[in-house]
XYZ file of C-alpha atoms in Angstrom:
745
model
C -4.528 -20.259 16.210
C -6.584 -20.855 13.089
C -6.221 -24.185 11.314
C -4.839 -23.561 7.810
C -6.409 -25.740 5.134
C -3.736 -27.415 2.977
C -3.932 -25.946 -0.510
C -4.347 -29.333 -2.163
C -7.431 -30.009 -0.021
C -9.280 -26.864 -1.156
C -11.845 -27.902 -3.763
C -11.789 -25.782 -6.928
C -13.832 -26.556 -10.050
C -11.912 -27.501 -13.166
C -11.442 -24.454 -15.444
C -13.884 -24.291 -18.324
C -13.716 -22.659 -21.758
C -14.741 -19.007 -21.754
C -18.490 -18.639 -21.899
C -20.156 -16.112 -24.217
C -22.374 -13.492 -22.549
C -24.646 -11.375 -24.749
C -27.327 -8.777 -24.084
C -29.633 -6.673 -26.220
C -30.528 -3.165 -25.133
C -32.738 -0.727 -27.061
C -30.624 0.184 -30.054
C -27.530 -1.508 -28.654
C -26.159 -5.059 -28.609
C -23.298 -6.079 -26.335
C -21.341 -9.294 -26.024
C -18.482 -10.376 -23.775
C -16.234 -13.406 -24.181
C -15.432 -14.893 -20.796
C -16.142 -13.940 -17.206
C -13.025 -11.738 -16.947
C -14.278 -9.506 -19.763
C -17.755 -9.352 -18.282
C -16.469 -8.401 -14.840
C -14.189 -5.718 -16.254
C -16.921 -4.179 -18.378
C -19.384 -4.105 -15.470
C -17.208 -1.886 -13.277
C -17.147 1.896 -13.226
C -14.517 3.196 -15.617
C -11.080 3.568 -13.994
C -7.718 4.458 -15.497
C -6.114 1.083 -14.850
C -8.920 -0.908 -16.428
C -8.968 1.441 -19.407
C -5.223 0.973 -19.782
C -5.623 -2.817 -19.658
C -8.459 -2.772 -22.212
C -10.925 -4.185 -19.677
C -13.283 -1.224 -19.200
C -16.543 -0.965 -21.118
C -16.400 1.389 -24.119
C -19.502 3.300 -23.015
C -22.269 3.443 -20.428
C -24.658 1.312 -22.482
C -22.133 -1.535 -22.634
C -21.423 -1.122 -18.935
C -25.098 -1.421 -18.029
C -25.457 -4.401 -20.335
C -22.609 -6.113 -18.496
C -24.182 -5.307 -15.131
C -27.494 -6.692 -16.284
C -25.835 -9.914 -17.375
C -23.944 -10.218 -14.082
C -27.122 -9.745 -12.110
C -28.701 -12.722 -13.864
C -25.800 -15.115 -13.194
C -26.212 -17.530 -10.315
C -23.626 -17.830 -7.588
C -23.183 -21.420 -8.715
C -22.194 -20.181 -12.170
C -19.610 -17.810 -10.678
C -18.357 -20.635 -8.478
C -18.023 -23.044 -11.389
C -15.957 -20.650 -13.540
C -12.749 -19.892 -11.607
C -10.561 -17.220 -13.179
C -7.274 -18.604 -14.440
C -3.734 -17.341 -14.924
C -1.936 -16.786 -18.219
C -1.405 -20.565 -18.554
C -5.092 -21.305 -18.094
C -4.513 -22.691 -14.586
C -5.966 -21.864 -11.167
C -3.239 -20.134 -9.162
C -2.705 -20.279 -5.396
C -4.547 -16.996 -4.713
C -7.647 -18.152 -6.565
C -7.447 -21.542 -4.856
C -7.400 -19.993 -1.371
C -10.472 -17.950 -2.307
C -12.422 -21.223 -2.607
C -11.817 -22.044 1.078
C -15.365 -20.948 1.932
C -18.207 -21.939 4.231
C -19.576 -24.747 2.093
C -22.783 -25.228 4.071
C -23.695 -21.559 3.789
C -22.833 -21.542 0.095
C -25.078 -24.538 -0.572
C -28.037 -22.516 0.760
C -27.478 -19.601 -1.630
C -25.832 -21.223 -4.671
C -29.000 -21.073 -6.766
C -29.549 -17.352 -6.159
C -28.900 -14.946 -8.989
C -26.433 -12.221 -8.102
C -29.160 -9.572 -8.260
C -31.284 -11.660 -5.903
C -28.375 -11.952 -3.482
C -27.959 -8.188 -3.498
C -31.639 -7.689 -2.672
C -31.455 -10.304 0.082
C -28.427 -8.641 1.678
C -30.082 -5.218 1.565
C -33.056 -6.658 3.474
C -31.078 -8.894 5.845
C -29.792 -7.996 9.329
C -26.075 -7.456 9.808
C -25.204 -10.884 11.273
C -26.820 -12.594 8.290
C -24.835 -10.416 5.844
C -21.604 -11.203 7.698
C -22.365 -14.932 7.785
C -23.126 -15.143 4.059
C -19.956 -13.226 3.251
C -17.955 -16.208 4.482
C -19.613 -18.288 1.766
C -18.392 -16.062 -1.080
C -15.230 -15.989 -3.133
C -13.517 -12.746 -4.063
C -14.944 -12.967 -7.571
C -18.492 -13.132 -6.176
C -17.891 -10.164 -3.871
C -16.422 -8.113 -6.717
C -19.335 -8.946 -8.997
C -21.747 -7.865 -6.286
C -19.890 -4.597 -5.719
C -20.247 -3.744 -9.422
C -24.047 -3.870 -9.041
C -24.099 -1.481 -6.071
C -24.404 2.292 -6.089
C -22.725 4.495 -3.496
C -25.601 4.368 -1.003
C -25.669 0.572 -1.234
C -21.906 0.235 -0.772
C -22.145 2.358 2.374
C -25.351 0.798 3.693
C -24.278 -2.818 3.264
C -20.798 -2.313 4.698
C -22.211 -0.470 7.700
C -24.218 -3.577 8.647
C -21.092 -5.698 9.106
C -18.909 -5.696 12.222
C -15.481 -7.382 12.125
C -13.778 -6.747 15.517
C -10.355 -8.281 16.217
C -8.004 -8.473 19.194
C -4.239 -8.307 19.559
C -3.129 -6.547 22.751
C -6.235 -4.383 22.357
C -9.566 -4.641 20.528
C -9.911 -3.090 17.078
C -13.162 -2.451 15.223
C -15.708 -2.696 18.030
C -19.044 -0.991 17.221
C -18.983 2.758 17.841
C -15.213 3.052 17.548
C -12.879 4.623 15.007
C -9.202 3.876 15.429
C -5.943 5.165 13.990
C -2.724 3.536 12.769
C 0.034 5.955 13.717
C 2.660 6.019 10.930
C 5.751 8.082 11.912
C 7.807 7.428 8.772
C 11.125 9.240 8.356
C 13.210 9.548 5.137
C 16.384 8.317 6.883
C 14.823 6.257 9.713
C 16.120 8.863 12.184
C 14.787 7.715 15.555
C 14.551 11.322 16.733
C 12.117 12.212 13.965
C 10.188 9.003 14.509
C 9.956 9.882 18.194
C 8.532 13.350 17.563
C 5.909 12.017 15.151
C 4.933 9.353 17.681
C 4.558 11.929 20.454
C 2.606 14.221 18.141
C 0.228 11.471 17.042
C -0.348 10.149 20.550
C -1.129 13.685 21.735
C -3.917 13.794 19.127
C -5.437 10.545 20.357
C -4.014 8.556 17.434
C -2.316 5.168 17.484
C -4.894 2.905 19.116
C -4.793 0.468 16.186
C -1.012 0.318 15.814
C 2.283 2.161 16.033
C 3.830 1.179 12.714
C 6.820 2.417 10.715
C 7.584 1.814 7.037
C 11.387 1.767 7.119
C 13.446 3.567 4.496
C 16.067 0.824 4.827
C 14.426 -2.610 4.992
C 17.314 -4.426 6.649
C 17.127 -6.764 9.615
C 19.259 -4.371 11.651
C 17.062 -1.349 10.921
C 13.859 -3.323 11.440
C 14.993 -4.610 14.828
C 16.169 -1.140 15.919
C 12.851 0.476 14.978
C 10.832 -2.233 16.723
C 12.830 -1.873 19.928
C 12.410 1.898 19.784
C 8.642 1.623 19.260
C 8.449 -0.806 22.155
C 10.348 1.595 24.453
C 8.005 4.454 23.609
C 4.914 2.300 23.996
C 6.054 1.250 27.433
C 7.201 4.720 28.487
C 3.939 6.423 27.492
C 1.751 3.566 28.679
C -0.260 3.703 25.448
C -2.299 0.468 25.134
C -1.598 -0.519 21.543
C 0.689 -2.761 19.479
C 3.742 -2.186 17.296
C 4.976 -3.172 13.840
C 7.797 -2.439 11.410
C 6.557 -2.841 7.850
C 9.614 -4.531 6.357
C 9.406 -7.563 4.117
C 8.007 -10.611 5.908
C 11.322 -12.468 5.594
C 13.163 -9.584 7.232
C 10.658 -9.382 10.098
C 10.995 -13.110 10.769
C 14.784 -12.758 10.840
C 14.366 -9.902 13.335
C 12.050 -12.112 15.394
C 14.759 -14.784 15.437
C 17.127 -12.171 16.867
C 14.718 -11.358 19.690
C 13.131 -8.185 18.294
C 9.534 -7.516 19.486
C 7.668 -8.415 16.272
C 4.211 -8.097 17.813
C 2.287 -7.849 14.531
C 3.593 -9.490 11.345
C 3.117 -7.449 8.177
C 3.029 -8.214 4.456
C 1.642 -6.621 1.295
C -0.675 -8.895 -0.695
C -1.566 -9.251 -4.358
C -4.574 -10.706 -6.154
C -2.572 -13.007 -8.441
C 0.192 -15.471 -7.694
C 2.194 -13.957 -10.571
C 2.225 -10.599 -8.793
C 3.193 -12.330 -5.531
C 6.461 -13.248 -7.199
C 7.224 -9.538 -7.585
C 6.870 -9.220 -3.793
C 9.130 -12.257 -3.174
C 6.235 -13.954 -1.353
C 4.298 -17.209 -1.549
C 1.233 -18.485 0.274
C 3.482 -21.076 1.914
C 5.822 -18.387 3.237
C 2.947 -16.493 4.859
C 1.712 -19.799 6.300
C 5.146 -20.258 7.861
C 5.120 -16.727 9.265
C 1.656 -17.239 10.720
C 2.692 -20.439 12.487
C 5.910 -18.940 13.843
C 4.079 -15.924 15.238
C 1.432 -18.146 16.821
C 4.140 -20.249 18.462
C 6.592 -17.599 19.656
C 5.534 -14.078 18.706
C 5.616 -11.588 21.619
C 1.803 -11.686 21.836
C 1.493 -15.480 21.498
C -1.195 -16.724 23.848
C -2.545 -13.187 24.331
C -3.544 -12.001 20.866
C -6.391 -13.663 18.997
C -5.066 -12.133 15.752
C -1.546 -10.943 14.934
C -1.253 -10.576 11.140
C -1.390 -7.277 9.223
C -1.839 -6.974 5.465
C -1.868 -4.065 3.037
C -3.592 -4.071 -0.336
C -4.867 -1.561 -2.856
C -6.383 -1.618 -6.316
C -3.875 -1.605 -9.156
C -0.646 -3.278 -8.024
C -1.270 -6.283 -10.279
C -1.763 -3.961 -13.256
C 1.343 -1.892 -12.453
C 3.516 -4.998 -12.385
C 1.866 -6.360 -15.537
C 0.693 -9.421 -13.579
C -3.096 -9.013 -13.557
C -3.872 -12.097 -15.693
C -6.555 -10.157 -17.552
C -8.464 -9.524 -14.298
C -9.852 -6.050 -13.581
C -8.564 -4.065 -10.597
C -11.602 -4.416 -8.303
C -11.797 -8.181 -8.809
C -8.055 -8.605 -8.196
C -8.467 -6.546 -5.032
C -11.355 -8.714 -3.834
C -9.158 -11.773 -4.371
C -6.672 -10.194 -1.955
C -9.369 -10.149 0.720
C -10.366 -13.736 0.034
C -6.691 -14.581 0.462
C -6.185 -12.476 3.614
C -8.965 -14.174 5.552
C -6.934 -17.415 5.394
C -4.750 -15.982 8.183
C -7.495 -14.270 10.229
C -5.699 -10.888 10.299
C -5.761 -8.378 13.133
C -5.944 -5.611 10.561
C -5.905 -4.934 6.847
C -5.117 -1.529 5.387
C -6.370 -0.550 1.954
C -4.191 2.037 0.164
C -6.071 2.495 -3.099
C -4.825 5.762 -4.574
C -1.194 5.131 -3.589
C 0.023 4.193 -7.085
C -1.099 7.180 -9.121
C -2.886 8.113 -12.348
C -2.127 4.869 -14.151
C -4.671 3.169 -11.842
C -6.955 5.957 -10.531
C -6.933 9.223 -12.404
C -9.006 11.549 -10.263
C -11.041 12.070 -7.085
C -14.098 10.262 -8.416
C -12.205 7.113 -9.365
C -10.338 7.051 -6.041
C -13.452 7.606 -3.904
C -15.567 4.968 -5.636
C -12.745 2.410 -5.590
C -12.280 2.919 -1.846
C -15.995 2.382 -1.203
C -15.918 -0.807 -3.273
C -12.837 -2.094 -1.484
C -14.238 -1.407 1.971
C -17.488 -3.192 1.161
C -15.831 -6.197 -0.486
C -13.325 -6.651 2.333
C -15.871 -6.471 5.136
C -18.253 -8.752 3.288
C -15.561 -11.391 2.808
C -14.658 -11.318 6.493
C -11.683 -8.969 6.743
C -11.302 -6.153 9.339
C -10.948 -3.154 7.025
C -8.862 -0.097 7.737
C -8.903 2.520 5.004
C -6.289 4.895 3.664
C -7.855 6.875 0.823
C -4.650 8.472 -0.370
C -3.068 10.235 -3.302
C 0.167 11.163 -4.989
C 0.902 14.511 -6.559
C 1.067 13.193 -10.117
C -2.620 12.147 -10.027
C -5.634 14.472 -10.298
C -6.579 13.557 -6.739
C -6.782 16.205 -4.028
C -6.981 16.616 -0.269
C -10.631 17.570 -0.682
C -11.363 14.338 -2.545
C -9.593 12.384 0.157
C -11.714 14.074 2.817
C -14.927 13.268 0.935
C -13.837 9.631 0.847
C -13.247 9.538 4.612
C -16.687 10.973 5.378
C -18.348 8.267 3.287
C -16.109 5.499 4.618
C -16.724 6.511 8.224
C -20.465 6.376 7.564
C -19.826 2.899 6.116
C -18.098 1.743 9.316
C -14.371 1.739 8.509
C -12.349 0.294 11.400
C -9.499 2.773 11.270
C -7.544 5.344 9.276
C -3.899 6.310 9.145
C -2.265 9.072 11.134
C 0.285 10.460 8.713
C 1.193 13.711 10.424
C -0.421 16.681 8.672
C -1.318 14.314 5.798
C 2.293 14.230 4.541
C 4.311 10.990 4.542
C 7.904 12.124 4.852
C 9.405 8.904 3.507
C 6.932 7.430 0.993
C 6.126 10.797 -0.671
C 2.358 10.396 -0.702
C -0.560 11.990 1.137
C -2.791 10.138 3.579
C -5.182 10.824 6.438
C -3.926 12.469 9.635
C -4.574 12.288 13.373
C -6.430 15.573 13.048
C -8.682 13.938 10.438
C -9.389 10.943 12.665
C -10.444 13.084 15.637
C -12.557 15.294 13.361
C -14.360 12.229 12.023
C -14.842 10.863 15.531
C -16.562 14.052 16.622
C -18.709 14.371 13.484
C -19.840 10.730 13.520
C -19.985 10.097 17.259
C -17.103 7.607 17.382
C -14.390 6.972 19.959
C -11.027 5.198 20.144
C -10.896 1.584 21.289
C -11.872 1.099 24.936
C -8.415 0.498 26.424
C -6.882 3.373 24.507
C -9.841 5.634 25.270
C -9.370 5.115 29.005
C -5.671 5.994 28.617
C -6.408 9.137 26.574
C -9.106 10.273 29.032
C -6.779 9.781 32.005
C -4.090 11.916 30.311
C -6.512 14.695 29.354
C -5.905 14.168 25.647
C -9.584 13.366 25.168
C -12.610 14.144 27.320
C -16.298 13.430 27.548
C -18.614 16.258 26.585
C -20.064 17.769 29.730
C -16.892 17.250 31.777
C -14.790 20.364 32.243
C -15.056 23.980 31.158
C -13.640 23.468 27.668
C -16.118 20.810 26.614
C -19.050 22.585 28.269
C -18.259 25.566 26.050
C -18.211 23.315 22.984
C -21.561 21.831 23.962
C -23.144 25.279 24.198
C -22.133 25.725 20.572
C -23.832 22.480 19.583
C -20.671 20.459 18.979
C -21.623 17.286 20.780
C -24.030 15.481 23.082
C -23.260 14.999 26.745
C -20.918 12.044 27.148
C -19.632 12.174 23.574
C -15.879 11.978 23.128
C -14.197 15.269 22.329
C -10.835 16.936 22.971
C -9.395 17.331 26.424
C -7.118 20.114 27.751
C -3.951 18.296 26.599
C -5.102 17.528 23.061
C -2.190 18.233 20.732
C 0.196 18.892 23.644
C 3.421 17.176 22.565
C 5.190 18.442 25.683
C 3.308 16.011 27.895
C 5.610 13.332 26.446
C 8.690 15.515 26.015
C 8.821 18.248 28.681
C 12.508 19.024 28.057
C 12.585 21.994 25.664
C 16.135 21.290 24.494
C 15.241 17.696 23.668
C 12.069 18.792 21.905
C 14.062 21.255 19.794
C 16.426 18.432 18.800
C 13.499 16.214 17.795
C 11.971 19.040 15.770
C 15.243 19.707 13.957
C 15.349 16.063 12.861
C 11.766 16.049 11.498
C 10.904 17.291 7.989
C 7.607 19.083 7.345
C 6.925 19.887 11.017
C 4.768 22.947 10.466
C 3.602 23.502 14.030
C 1.563 21.946 16.840
C -1.210 24.575 17.065
C -4.792 23.327 16.699
C -8.231 24.870 16.223
C -10.807 22.449 17.556
C -9.797 19.033 16.159
C -8.122 20.647 13.119
C -4.646 22.078 12.574
C -4.605 25.846 13.100
C -4.943 27.861 9.889
C -1.300 28.978 9.880
C -0.215 25.334 10.064
C -2.570 24.263 7.253
C -1.457 27.098 4.997
C 2.219 26.161 5.330
C 1.408 22.550 4.590
C -0.702 23.332 1.516
C 1.894 25.742 0.098
C 4.560 23.044 0.304
C 2.233 20.573 -1.403
C 1.592 23.063 -4.203
C 5.332 23.636 -4.674
C 5.945 19.900 -4.856
C 3.117 19.318 -7.344
C 4.742 21.905 -9.584
C 7.903 19.780 -9.758
C 5.998 17.276 -11.892
C 5.958 19.679 -14.810
C 9.749 19.894 -14.962
C 11.637 18.289 -17.865
C 15.153 16.917 -18.144
C 17.635 19.500 -19.366
C 20.007 17.221 -21.216
C 22.488 19.977 -22.087
C 23.077 20.721 -18.385
C 23.942 17.091 -17.662
C 26.668 16.802 -20.285
C 29.071 18.467 -17.840
C 28.464 15.640 -15.357
C 29.170 12.705 -17.691
C 29.350 11.833 -21.380
C 25.871 10.322 -21.435
C 24.497 8.160 -24.201
C 20.901 9.344 -24.663
C 18.252 6.640 -25.066
C 14.464 6.826 -25.298
C 11.576 4.758 -23.997
C 8.257 4.008 -25.655
C 6.667 6.866 -23.661
C 6.516 9.668 -26.223
C 5.250 12.361 -23.834
C 4.961 13.122 -20.141
C 1.217 12.480 -20.272
C 1.783 9.030 -21.753
C 4.501 8.347 -19.195
C 2.290 9.306 -16.229
C -0.736 7.440 -17.522
C 0.919 4.175 -18.554
C 2.074 1.368 -16.324
C 4.825 0.194 -18.638
C 5.574 2.632 -21.489
C 8.569 3.968 -19.578
C 9.798 0.451 -18.846
C 10.392 -0.415 -22.509
C 13.144 0.812 -24.794
C 12.072 2.439 -28.033
C 12.827 0.335 -31.080
C 15.513 2.802 -32.158
C 17.315 2.703 -28.801
C 17.036 -1.072 -28.499
C 18.663 -1.422 -31.906
C 21.583 0.803 -30.869
C 22.392 -1.136 -27.693
C 24.492 -4.280 -28.046
C 26.226 -6.509 -25.469
C 29.295 -4.965 -23.836
C 31.970 -6.204 -21.448
C 31.096 -3.914 -18.512
C 29.935 -5.467 -15.229
C 27.840 -2.447 -14.254
C 25.689 -0.089 -16.295
C 24.416 3.206 -14.867
C 21.164 4.680 -16.163
C 19.837 8.121 -15.173
C 16.163 8.934 -15.731
C 13.768 11.667 -14.678
C 10.998 9.269 -13.672
C 8.525 11.508 -11.866
C 10.870 14.376 -10.986
C 13.454 15.806 -13.366
C 14.489 18.195 -10.582
C 15.578 15.174 -8.528
C 18.089 14.375 -11.258
C 19.363 17.932 -11.601
C 19.805 18.451 -7.854
C 21.427 15.092 -7.017
C 23.160 13.471 -9.976
C 25.934 16.117 -10.325
C 27.139 15.295 -6.803
C 26.277 11.587 -6.753
C 27.474 10.278 -10.111
C 31.167 11.337 -9.913
C 31.481 9.702 -6.487
C 29.881 6.517 -7.802
C 32.011 6.366 -10.957
C 35.267 7.177 -9.183
C 34.544 4.707 -6.374
C 33.752 1.827 -8.714
C 36.740 2.602 -10.899
C 39.051 2.637 -7.885
C 37.723 -0.805 -6.887
C 38.351 -2.299 -10.326
C 34.688 -2.573 -11.333
C 34.102 -2.082 -15.057
C 31.314 0.407 -15.846
C 29.705 1.148 -19.201
C 29.212 4.652 -20.547
C 26.283 6.094 -18.563
C 22.863 6.234 -20.211
C 20.342 9.068 -19.930
C 16.635 8.348 -20.503
C 13.651 10.660 -20.450
C 10.359 9.226 -19.059
C 11.793 6.078 -17.498
C 10.319 3.522 -15.093
C 12.010 1.093 -12.721
C 11.726 -1.867 -15.082
C 13.738 0.038 -17.705
C 16.755 -1.337 -15.828
C 15.834 -4.853 -16.964
C 15.501 -3.891 -20.615
C 18.936 -2.204 -20.500
C 20.557 -5.142 -18.703
C 19.264 -7.590 -21.291
C 20.430 -5.498 -24.260
C 23.902 -4.704 -22.850
C 24.495 -7.988 -21.029
C 25.350 -6.139 -17.808
C 25.307 -8.139 -14.578
C 24.083 -5.115 -12.624
C 22.214 -1.955 -13.627
C 22.162 1.026 -11.279
C 19.108 3.111 -12.195
C 19.107 6.631 -10.717
C 15.447 7.622 -10.922
C 13.519 10.734 -9.908
C 10.786 9.716 -7.484
C 7.303 11.139 -7.091
C 7.577 14.475 -5.295
C 6.902 14.654 -1.585
C 5.766 17.791 0.213
C 8.079 20.786 0.080
C 11.028 21.911 -1.966
C 13.532 19.339 -0.663
C 11.193 16.333 -0.807
C 10.174 17.260 -4.360
C 13.794 16.506 -5.373
C 13.952 12.943 -4.086
C 16.035 10.456 -6.072
C 16.154 6.687 -5.673
C 18.767 4.182 -6.793
C 17.496 0.790 -8.008
C 20.193 -1.888 -8.231
C 18.838 -4.515 -10.637
C 20.938 -7.698 -10.579
C 20.519 -9.903 -13.654
C 20.370 -13.611 -12.842
C 22.017 -15.726 -15.511
C 21.064 -19.407 -15.904
C 22.853 -21.674 -13.471
C 23.616 -21.651 -9.774
C 22.703 -17.995 -9.140
C 19.295 -18.230 -10.774
C 18.593 -21.551 -9.073
C 19.499 -20.097 -5.674
C 17.290 -17.055 -6.273
C 14.411 -19.265 -7.440
C 14.698 -21.453 -4.343
C 14.807 -18.406 -2.068
C 11.895 -16.562 -3.679
C 9.704 -19.508 -4.633
C 9.532 -18.075 -8.162
C 11.151 -20.500 -10.642
C 11.089 -17.875 -13.425
C 12.793 -15.082 -11.481
C 15.177 -13.096 -13.684
C 16.192 -10.093 -11.558
C 16.706 -9.197 -7.914
C 16.518 -5.607 -6.647
C 18.161 -3.571 -3.909
C 16.845 -0.030 -3.412
C 18.302 3.104 -1.814
C 15.613 5.767 -1.483
C 15.147 9.346 -0.257
C 18.350 10.691 -1.787
C 18.063 14.454 -1.382
C 19.330 17.277 0.822
C 16.707 16.546 3.490
C 17.304 12.780 3.425
C 20.443 10.931 2.331
C 22.748 13.599 0.802
C 23.752 12.941 -2.795
C 27.525 12.696 -2.315
C 27.060 10.385 0.664
C 24.630 8.293 -1.379
C 27.333 7.834 -4.009
C 29.581 6.224 -1.414
C 26.765 4.054 -0.112
C 26.034 2.828 -3.639
C 29.677 1.919 -4.258
C 29.615 -0.393 -1.236
C 26.250 -1.872 -2.256
C 27.433 -2.561 -5.812
C 30.477 -4.360 -4.424
C 28.275 -6.461 -2.130
C 25.895 -7.410 -4.957
C 28.736 -8.427 -7.269
C 30.640 -10.300 -4.561
C 27.596 -12.201 -3.255
C 25.921 -12.522 -6.663
C 22.611 -11.569 -5.053
C 20.421 -8.548 -4.339
C 17.319 -7.683 -2.318
C 16.167 -9.975 0.468
C 18.560 -12.734 -0.563
C 21.529 -10.377 -0.288
C 20.263 -9.167 3.077
C 20.121 -12.764 4.252
C 23.673 -13.458 3.089
C 25.129 -10.273 4.564
C 23.001 -9.743 7.637
C 22.638 -13.207 9.067
C 19.771 -14.793 7.222
C 16.454 -13.207 6.395
C 14.065 -16.129 6.724
């Protein structure tokens, strides 16, 4: 177990007034007030930084900023910590200063450009050692000076292996995190996706599920199911359920096999509050896992973090820090707990942070380099959503570059389609393709298991691989596919059972393969469904059709067009001045808001069946409900603006989610229950629970409401019960789960 330095013992320089940085180029002068502005201007232009006003206005200004950065010493960067909105050093920045002081003393006088040159010349162990002497700000500044070749070359030098039950990230390996997500947490669908992934040689990093329902009960049930399958198949790997850290710890208390403890991270303490997390809470989780986690005494590392450029911007909690620098601060924070794995999901948010393939690819290369340099074992998930101008081809280009750079692992999201989170990630087919192109293999323990089962083979062994070698596909001894590659029936020989599993699994287009790739017929079905879903983004709310459902009051947000809505982090979260003026406090306990969000079709296909059930159910229980509101181009935080204007205790926001693959998943609705905390006992209890003294709202979410997930009419009944629980307990989110389910930690 790693010794955690108390925060008050980490030495951080006193914040200083913003310095002025100025440069003169031929025919162009540029000046930047403060290190934050300089760092933002030095980065490649990305949507999120443009939105925040941090990107350089042109290439000349960008190169001027890079030139200025290159001349700054590491000591200067060290002595100017970035501060929060109050001008103070927050907990994330403070942890970043927990560095190797002896190593830093040897390089403090180097200019950043000199450090870059030194690292390019230095052997890998030296690069890795010096990375421990850097803060996230230093790593981000360095990344902004590097071109693509340098980002790949430098990252490739660094090896960051870790061990839980098995070893991850050993040289020459490429692993996979098998992610069998299901829109309703149906264990049958999860089972099929696990069998499918394992049959492709995926899952050596982790078997991990993002649950649709983040309750203690669901988390414990999924963990026990993953454990049963791991034991039954004999696959040497580890398991995780990616619920909130508090929920996982409560499941651990109930005896669930929480082998790897997960949490999303943020690069500012202000954004941490949105995740209901503090550094102290993660410290507590780390210590509890070290003392009594299922792998205690066996695993050298047992923490798992996810990050990705842009979350701080999306929540409006970036403190004036650009996306790459905030991301680097996440890595400087993560190394505090010596994680087993870290997964970067840059591209997950959408066009408000990364607009197109180029922005996504470059950001992923930066993230991978910064994380490895700072000492974190980097897994990569170059991913995309359908409302961004990012494509499968761009994702594949990113994986080729990242594999060359030495990424530890990728995701296995079956056929690239996440059935619950409605985004597109790498697949088990992709991982095996990259292994064969780049001469990589799974981790040693998992490789032996896959070879013994005939899932994988060594080139030169057996008729199938000899044939491939004659066609120049691999050197003798290289890892390729065995005779049972892609054979799901090796884990489920009962045809009736397999048919039942298939029936419970959305977007199961077929098991056929061609080499390491899905067969063409399978790929074509998958791509057609993706195209259909992308088309759903162009749909608009048809207000006249919804008048038969309820007598809606129509309101507007500050997003004046769909383009502005998709490209802005907060335009859809604010009421227009005209609508704000029309809304005044009312006596209703609950206010319902319907908004298209990212899919108007989700509203049209679900609200007619859901809303009458919800209204009738609440009315029958004596809950007072205001006249429903209808808003075009809304975001989740619109619920808070409505609650404040109307004085409602609870807002139920029915919001169209980003389309997933296929006709049904493109109509996915979510319900966000935003509970307004009034001053007094409720707010004090929420503040004590969350560690955020300024907390104003708590959220409970019901997702994947559509015909292929939670049916609309059934969702109406579920929401009635949830509204009653929130009002009775005067709590939502993790605090409500703790009160109802026996105490999330």
